[in-house]
Amino acid sequence: MDEPALRQLLDDVRTGAVGPDDAVARLRRLPFVDLGFARVDHHRALRQRAGEAVYAPGKTPEHCARIVAELLAEPAGSPVLLTRADPTQVAAALEASPGGEVTAPGRLATVCWRPAPRRTGRVVVITAGTADLPVAEECTAVLRAFGFAPALIADCGVAGVHRILASIDDVADADAVVVVAGMEGALASLVAGITGAPVVAVPVSTGYGAALEGVTALLAMHASCAAGLSVVGIDNGFGAACAVNRMLP
Amino acid sequence: MDEPALRQLLDDVRTGAVGPDDAVARLRRLPFVDLGFARVDHHRALRQRAGEAVYAPGKTPEHCARIVAELLAEPAGSPVLLTRADPTQVAAALEASPGGEVTAPGRLATVCWRPAPRRTGRVVVITAGTADLPVAEECTAVLRAFGFAPALIADCGVAGVHRILASIDDVADADAVVVVAGMEGALASLVAGITGAPVVAVPVSTGYGAALEGVTALLAMHASCAAGLSVVGIDNGFGAACAVNRMLP
Amino acid sequence: MDEPALRQLLDDVRTGAVGPDDAVARLRRLPFVDLGFARVDHHRALRQRAGEAVYAPGKTPEHCARIVAELLAEPAGSPVLLTRADPTQVAAALEASPGGEVTAPGRLATVCWRPAPRRTGRVVVITAGTADLPVAEECTAVLRAFGFAPALIADCGVAGVHRILASIDDVADADAVVVVAGMEGALASLVAGITGAPVVAVPVSTGYGAALEGVTALLAMHASCAAGLSVVGIDNGFGAACAVNRMLP
Amino acid sequence: MDEPALRQLLDDVRTGAVGPDDAVARLRRLPFVDLGFARVDHHRALRQRAGEAVYAPGKTPEHCARIVAELLAEPAGSPVLLTRADPTQVAAALEASPGGEVTAPGRLATVCWRPAPRRTGRVVVITAGTADLPVAEECTAVLRAFGFAPALIADCGVAGVHRILASIDDVADADAVVVVAGMEGALASLVAGITGAPVVAVPVSTGYGAALEGVTALLAMHASCAAGLSVVGIDNGFGAACAVNRMLP
Amino acid sequence: MDEPALRQLLDDVRTGAVGPDDAVARLRRLPFVDLGFARVDHHRALRQRAGEAVYAPGKTPEHCARIVAELLAEPAGSPVLLTRADPTQVAAALEASPGGEVTAPGRLATVCWRPAPRRTGRVVVITAGTADLPVAEECTAVLRAFGFAPALIADCGVAGVHRILASIDDVADADAVVVVAGMEGALASLVAGITGAPVVAVPVSTGYGAALEGVTALLAMHASCAAGLSVVGIDNGFGAACAVNRMLP
Amino acid sequence: MDEPALRQLLDDVRTGAVGPDDAVARLRRLPFVDLGFARVDHHRALRQRAGEAVYAPGKTPEHCARIVAELLAEPAGSPVLLTRADPTQVAAALEASPGGEVTAPGRLATVCWRPAPRRTGRVVVITAGTADLPVAEECTAVLRAFGFAPALIADCGVAGVHRILASIDDVADADAVVVVAGMEGALASLVAGITGAPVVAVPVSTGYGAALEGVTALLAMHASCAAGLSVVGIDNGFGAACAVNRMLP
Amino acid sequence: MDEPALRQLLDDVRTGAVGPDDAVARLRRLPFVDLGFARVDHHRALRQRAGEAVYAPGKTPEHCARIVAELLAEPAGSPVLLTRADPTQVAAALEASPGGEVTAPGRLATVCWRPAPRRTGRVVVITAGTADLPVAEECTAVLRAFGFAPALIADCGVAGVHRILASIDDVADADAVVVVAGMEGALASLVAGITGAPVVAVPVSTGYGAALEGVTALLAMHASCAAGLSVVGIDNGFGAACAVNRMLP
Amino acid sequence: MDEPALRQLLDDVRTGAVGPDDAVARLRRLPFVDLGFARVDHHRALRQRAGEAVYAPGKTPEHCARIVAELLAEPAGSPVLLTRADPTQVAAALEASPGGEVTAPGRLATVCWRPAPRRTGRVVVITAGTADLPVAEECTAVLRAFGFAPALIADCGVAGVHRILASIDDVADADAVVVVAGMEGALASLVAGITGAPVVAVPVSTGYGAALEGVTALLAMHASCAAGLSVVGIDNGFGAACAVNRMLP
């Protein structure tokens, strides 16, 4: 119920077409559909410039399928995403709602229905190592769903600093940059120093021992000496894509 | 040394105006001035769309004064900032370089010389409580230095959720939102749910006990159920302003 | 041995029906039965207004079965619960003591024998996401065993704040509210702000990365800006139900 | 703006006494007063059964004084509390709003204006050691503001278990019990085992070394083997009182 | 109230000298004196083979003085200790109860009244460095109060392993050994390897950075490869002395 | 090489029976046998009053078998233990060295060859819950190997405090007490308060969520309000038995 | 592109053989080969005195095989290593590039192609226990690839301090020492005290409970009382070998 | 007592000049002087290629003075250092032992007596920011004491990567490099990638919030993607100098 609808309701009250009790009730009715196990939010796209994403872990295949179907039932809709889905969740959702495109970073898939039309912003996704690719690929899959055509530059860790310097033009000219890095996460600081574009850092749980399953990279990115870097959660390639989506027209 | 200068150098080499040995030496010479205790970076503004900021803690008043003066010596320059400065650092810097504007969140001041011209992006800075104001004010001071005219909405913690809902239009219409919140940091999730603009969350070290000096808010913001939220370091109002500066034209 | 029994014993001593040595011995004999591997507490219900619950993990199926049977042997008893039981533990306990009702949140079951009569307190259990349902369902199963008829409102995370606002009447009118939330746990703060009823928060180990297996939600709930929120352990739906049981008549 | 006021507004719209634009504006106007640095919430008492408390740390004395005065300006009001105030904050608030009663646990005072009428619930506050007294006294000060007459039983740590057993009747007969304990926090588990009343545990930052400034007690209380214990934040005597306030009529 | 007293009470009940109601009341009365702010435990020495120690931090000088005096009022008593007392606490306690012996490790004193008679057990206290001396001296002061004549061997850290090897006979022949070590705490493992006596390790909060205020030493001592080492809390020289007191005749 | 052997060597040097070079070499030769992958220590029993224990995890079955056999080759030897062995390690060791007695707490076995003769010290091992039994049983198995006949009292957690009080005589009369407790570990503090014997606490990794795999219990035991408690590592029933072995004659 | 090549390029520009645009482009071209998923660094050996190592985890067998092959394509190359490879990765790499030597510490193999010629530095690798052997063997495998012939001394934990003292000559005469130790990591401090050679400490994730998967050993090594010890990451036998490789000629 | 002395002793035994009992006693006497509060190690320089350093914190000025004097009493000695000394400690030591050279990084001084003769190794110390200078200066002071003439390159953080690239020749040609960096510590990874020399990283406790007082930098350096980096403790400039001292001739 957005502002015009609110005005309409009040006009109806003024003209007597709607009684006060009904109006109170309607003002309580908000734009979601309650499936019992989930409250599907049809207006999130309007509020947040994105579609609704269904985070699969912890949901039954049936839950996944029903929520996706409910979201696609909205006629003029925005992209619908199912993220981190295992094969049975993917299968159930695709059977109920054919036509989704599946991207599988590592063992967990991202499925996209109804991708957004092509947008012009240049987005670059950079990884520090090849082990960061699954998270980067979740990010690029979501960016494509939102209409972007992201470039992926892999394996540019600072221990071989010339590798990222070789791509300095791509980085400097980007409209937004996502840096995906595990271990010590140093690449994010360096990239933020060579571009004026927004830089979103994604700590990754690769590495072992002192990498502390991504906590070290997360802390390091937050303690970065580079100004204006912002960070999303560990392994959250999806979140980084959503952050970029908010930043670019 | 940017790309045109590089082309000029190579032309000079081609024409013999510069010999190879000199060219090698010049290619090594990069655009900073080495003061011995600091390497002042005159091209950061070009690379990162911002001015150079001098982080005062750990520097002597003399160091602060000399670095600021060096940065202002660049003729057609961008804003110069001295952040988290104590009174003796502020005094030394202003004596050497008069004309800076001082903002004092809590006990530590931000000083700005040569602020950028006014920009049109609408930035809203929201705090969860009044104790978050010093960090928020560091953020607005830096935003003003960068040419923005940020709105500050204070004391909207989720325990009285109607307070933020009352400002829902301002939040929804913003081009970027900064949420400054200590304790459990929940406000950031809520705000990201009611706007499509980029949301930068700043965890604050207010609170006591389980707030763990901001670590709880930082973790909570990263574990947020709201998609596309990005986070800067604890108490880093400066960093949030720089992140916004990268995002908006 | 409660106070009346103590008085009786002392009367018996006074009349000579019991000698001092026997009395000393009896005073040492407390109201439990020692099975060797467990000391089954028959008077817990009297002391704590609840029945005894058998926490299954780490016990053999035989241990589970014998403890449940021992508890049910008390004639006029209160509810008996077996919690977090795997299928072999459930089977062993039901074979020895038929008639238990099985609730299975996720893979681990709660079994209830001899549920309490219906009580009138209105209890609402709210989850932030669908992945919090198993913990919420453990909580509602235990509440039902204690005689309540809890309402379950799922998927009200603060990123879509209108979803909880739509249920604001149910929350405001409740006699007690349980908030089950993983990730950043922000929902508990918001709910505590819209009701005067006791609010018990349950941090959940859902989420990944910075959610730190529920520690982030636990800390955030403790750092909450909402006054009068109290918190139970991570994933402890059972404990939340017991806390509510103590609060309501 | 509660439900009757909403109905009135809609009636006014229906009769034309209020135009739709005004109605939209009013619906946005929520029951707080914006002082610029704070949004004072006049309806919190209605929503949460308590008064508004002003948490002093991080506020200027003037801020404290103005917020307290604003809250007292509400005519038929509930208790107003200023917590953790230093002497200059107390003085400023009392000068602007005379008549507050000051309680000073340790160095930081609680000030109460307009205490609630006497309520009948029996509340017992127990400490493990004498060093826990300041937190316990903050708790009893707030309980008295809410109309209770709490009993305080000090120094009952489990290392001398007979000390708490000697007060077993008081604990067993209470309507609510608050356990305030630092170090290992074991007292909370024991107390929860001897009463059926709600038990609110407050971890305290006393002790040194492995007490980790209250984190150990907080974790131990959450890992408690006693069912139905709930916990508030470290040193949060205020929060424990608010939790009890929610639980009792 | 020990077992003979209990038998007497029951005899009195049997003979009618004490009525049941009085008996119930007396059984509740346990052997402590309630000063309001403290429950002074006169029977701890009987139960635990030691005297009562008053831990000064968080207590007023008056509290310290009154509790010490109460403990000394017990005629045939065991040692009374005031630990970690600041000068005003020491002065207040000595004024009320003259004759205490003061030991001052670092800035905080241990005061002992009524030391125990000399015992024969050979106790050796070893430190890794000179910075560990204050904790070691708290330990030796308490050991002397309990009747021991401990030997103190200082500065035997493993980086100069011959220093501890030079004292190998003293260590091997001891009846109990206390190892006081900060930093990495390695000395405890080594000492436990060269003696069959009980070894009590005390982690110390000396060192900086990665020493994490004693947590590193505590963890290292618990992860020790030496079997049969036991550990007390960080900086807890008092606790180590009490542990030894329990172990030796 | 103990002191008599050293004297003999020096006598041999004095008489010329051994040349200086040989003596230097022999002084370097210490009482272990180097198997390449392990240095088997034949004199540990003499130094530490115990036998050598072989910690199985990380060793191949062959390694286990060879080290055990080497230890048993010492003729007049002390107990030999293989701890935390999986079935293939047990089988290999028993095939090479028949006659070991196997105790299997949980899935990992303790095997004992050549147990020590019966000793008189009364040792009591207490658990807080039934889930602590595997660690307690590792402890009692090792105690039996060392010649003790420990009593095991299970399921005495403080939430039902009368259960431990019922065994108060056994605890008070013991020569040493081991408390095995997970979750919040509060039982150790209570037990240390009712006995003057040495109390060794073993934190256990049972429980979930805030129990943090035993870290909460470990911290709580170290922050204990009971004086003279000492603690061994998480789940280290073996270590507790070794500590007791050092304490008793 | 090293300095001579840069001079050549500039000469070519000077002579007109290369145009400025081409020169700019070439200056960007740096010495790696981009395989899409990896940027293979052919000049690392020149820069870092070592070969390139391929860290297998997170890479597909095909990725491993292609990167190894690319590195071996460089004609006059240095050693090529594949580390922590599972059997399918090993097989794929060996099929594409026969002739590698496989070392298998635990379940994960190190494969070496084209080992360096023999170097003279004496390197000693010491372990505290047999469970540290897999990490030590990764270290010795990499050292052999770099041309060293390391000595391995196993099972010298400080609980039997004579075991390391027996090898004191080997340690004192070494050119570099690597200490591999889990649990409390104390051996590193002791070794650093008996040699003047560089000592590289490797914390190992063996042990359980308070060993915290190697974090305790890492912290302890950093808090060491021995001066000049340096530390590599948990379980990082590879890194220790690389550190030694940098230190010795 | 080194090997020649040992041979002499044994010869004396052989010739009867020394009796066995005396020899046993002498073998126990090791090369330190016991001052009671400290065991001063005169042979550390021989064993570890360095002098003895006296770590001042926790020692009285008198202790500092006496230990320094004792060390200087050794005639043909190596450097003697007093580190982290406050002004009264410095004054006491210089009064007792004139001639020490004082270096004062921040507020805590390093004092050096009897510096070693000049050595040829080229050592470069690099800092990420100016706030890292005190730790770097402690490092260079100790390096100078050991005979080196270290170069100090300040303020090369990766956010302005060209600043370190400008010094690439100095770094590549060094014999050892020390990287001193707080915040995220990324500089160490980058430097290790551009030199084959040993790189010792020193995490620094500068920064705030997520820098966690140096723990973030320490973890990041250990999780580094650069091979062969080794790390010393937080703020341990002294330790880094000692590590370099071990590595170079």
PDB file of N, CA and C in Angstrom, chain G residues 166-191:
ATOM      1  N   ALA G 166      69.010 -33.897  24.220  1.00  0.00           N
ATOM      2  CA  ALA G 166      69.862 -34.921  23.617  1.00  0.00           C
ATOM      3  C   ALA G 166      70.268 -34.567  22.196  1.00  0.00           C
ATOM      4  N   SER G 167      69.488 -33.706  21.555  1.00  0.00           N
ATOM      5  CA  SER G 167      69.803 -33.292  20.184  1.00  0.00           C
ATOM      6  C   SER G 167      70.368 -31.882  20.152  1.00  0.00           C
ATOM      7  N   ILE G 168      70.889 -31.430  21.276  1.00  0.00           N
ATOM      8  CA  ILE G 168      71.264 -30.023  21.370  1.00  0.00           C
ATOM      9  C   ILE G 168      72.348 -29.644  20.373  1.00  0.00           C
ATOM     10  N   ASP G 169      73.264 -30.566  20.061  1.00  0.00           N
ATOM     11  CA  ASP G 169      74.306 -30.220  19.091  1.00  0.00           C
ATOM     12  C   ASP G 169      73.720 -29.996  17.700  1.00  0.00           C
ATOM     13  N   ASP G 170      72.826 -30.872  17.293  1.00  0.00           N
ATOM     14  CA  ASP G 170      72.223 -30.713  15.970  1.00  0.00           C
ATOM     15  C   ASP G 170      71.513 -29.375  15.859  1.00  0.00           C
ATOM     16  N   VAL G 171      70.829 -29.008  16.945  1.00  0.00           N
ATOM     17  CA  VAL G 171      70.085 -27.753  16.918  1.00  0.00           C
ATOM     18  C   VAL G 171      71.040 -26.563  16.932  1.00  0.00           C
ATOM     19  N   ALA G 172      72.056 -26.647  17.766  1.00  0.00           N
ATOM     20  CA  ALA G 172      72.969 -25.508  17.899  1.00  0.00           C
ATOM     21  C   ALA G 172      73.769 -25.271  16.622  1.00  0.00           C
ATOM     22  N   ASP G 173      74.042 -26.334  15.883  1.00  0.00           N
ATOM     23  CA  ASP G 173      74.878 -26.203  14.683  1.00  0.00           C
ATOM     24  C   ASP G 173      74.077 -25.943  13.416  1.00  0.00           C
ATOM     25  N   ALA G 174      72.779 -25.942  13.485  1.00  0.00           N
ATOM     26  CA  ALA G 174      71.975 -25.779  12.276  1.00  0.00           C
ATOM     27  C   ALA G 174      72.104 -24.367  11.721  1.00  0.00           C
ATOM     28  N   ASP G 175      71.833 -24.226  10.425  1.00  0.00           N
ATOM     29  CA  ASP G 175      71.761 -22.892   9.808  1.00  0.00           C
ATOM     30  C   ASP G 175      70.358 -22.321   9.919  1.00  0.00           C
ATOM     31  N   ALA G 176      69.382 -23.193  10.067  1.00  0.00           N
ATOM     32  CA  ALA G 176      68.001 -22.745  10.308  1.00  0.00           C
ATOM     33  C   ALA G 176      67.252 -23.903  10.946  1.00  0.00           C
ATOM     34  N   VAL G 177      66.324 -23.559  11.842  1.00  0.00           N
ATOM     35  CA  VAL G 177      65.556 -24.576  12.547  1.00  0.00           C
ATOM     36  C   VAL G 177      64.079 -24.281  12.365  1.00  0.00           C
ATOM     37  N   VAL G 178      63.318 -25.319  12.070  1.00  0.00           N
ATOM     38  CA  VAL G 178      61.857 -25.203  12.023  1.00  0.00           C
ATOM     39  C   VAL G 178      61.301 -26.028  13.176  1.00  0.00           C
ATOM     40  N   VAL G 179      60.458 -25.405  14.008  1.00  0.00           N
ATOM     41  CA  VAL G 179      59.841 -26.130  15.123  1.00  0.00           C
ATOM     42  C   VAL G 179      58.353 -26.275  14.826  1.00  0.00           C
ATOM     43  N   VAL G 180      57.898 -27.507  14.774  1.00  0.00           N
ATOM     44  CA  VAL G 180      56.513 -27.818  14.440  1.00  0.00           C
ATOM     45  C   VAL G 180      55.853 -28.347  15.700  1.00  0.00           C
ATOM     46  N   ALA G 181      54.887 -27.588  16.243  1.00  0.00           N
ATOM     47  CA  ALA G 181      54.341 -27.982  17.541  1.00  0.00           C
ATOM     48  C   ALA G 181      52.894 -27.545  17.683  1.00  0.00           C
ATOM     49  N   GLY G 182      52.074 -28.492  18.130  1.00  0.00           N
ATOM     50  CA  GLY G 182      50.685 -28.152  18.435  1.00  0.00           C
ATOM     51  C   GLY G 182      50.533 -27.959  19.923  1.00  0.00           C
ATOM     52  N   MET G 183      49.343 -28.268  20.433  1.00  0.00           N
ATOM     53  CA  MET G 183      49.058 -28.124  21.853  1.00  0.00           C
ATOM     54  C   MET G 183      49.504 -26.754  22.353  1.00  0.00           C
ATOM     55  N   GLU G 184      50.442 -26.678  23.319  1.00  0.00           N
ATOM     56  CA  GLU G 184      50.813 -25.361  23.833  1.00  0.00           C
ATOM     57  C   GLU G 184      52.012 -24.756  23.134  1.00  0.00           C
ATOM     58  N   GLY G 185      52.631 -25.462  22.214  1.00  0.00           N
ATOM     59  CA  GLY G 185      53.681 -24.874  21.384  1.00  0.00           C
ATOM     60  C   GLY G 185      54.924 -24.445  22.123  1.00  0.00           C
ATOM     61  N   ALA G 186      55.151 -24.970  23.331  1.00  0.00           N
ATOM     62  CA  ALA G 186      56.246 -24.470  24.152  1.00  0.00           C
ATOM     63  C   ALA G 186      57.621 -24.803  23.594  1.00  0.00           C
ATOM     64  N   LEU G 187      57.684 -25.835  22.775  1.00  0.00           N
ATOM     65  CA  LEU G 187      58.992 -26.270  22.288  1.00  0.00           C
ATOM     66  C   LEU G 187      59.730 -25.161  21.540  1.00  0.00           C
ATOM     67  N   ALA G 188      58.982 -24.312  20.837  1.00  0.00           N
ATOM     68  CA  ALA G 188      59.631 -23.264  20.048  1.00  0.00           C
ATOM     69  C   ALA G 188      60.437 -22.320  20.930  1.00  0.00           C
ATOM     70  N   SER G 189      59.864 -21.939  22.068  1.00  0.00           N
ATOM     71  CA  SER G 189      60.599 -21.052  22.968  1.00  0.00           C
ATOM     72  C   SER G 189      61.882 -21.702  23.439  1.00  0.00           C
ATOM     73  N   LEU G 190      61.781 -22.971  23.801  1.00  0.00           N
ATOM     74  CA  LEU G 190      62.955 -23.656  24.322  1.00  0.00           C
ATOM     75  C   LEU G 190      64.044 -23.756  23.248  1.00  0.00           C
ATOM     76  N   VAL G 191      63.657 -24.129  22.047  1.00  0.00           N
ATOM     77  CA  VAL G 191      64.649 -24.279  20.971  1.00  0.00           C
ATOM     78  C   VAL G 191      65.300 -22.940  20.655  1.00  0.00           C
TER      79      VAL G 191
END
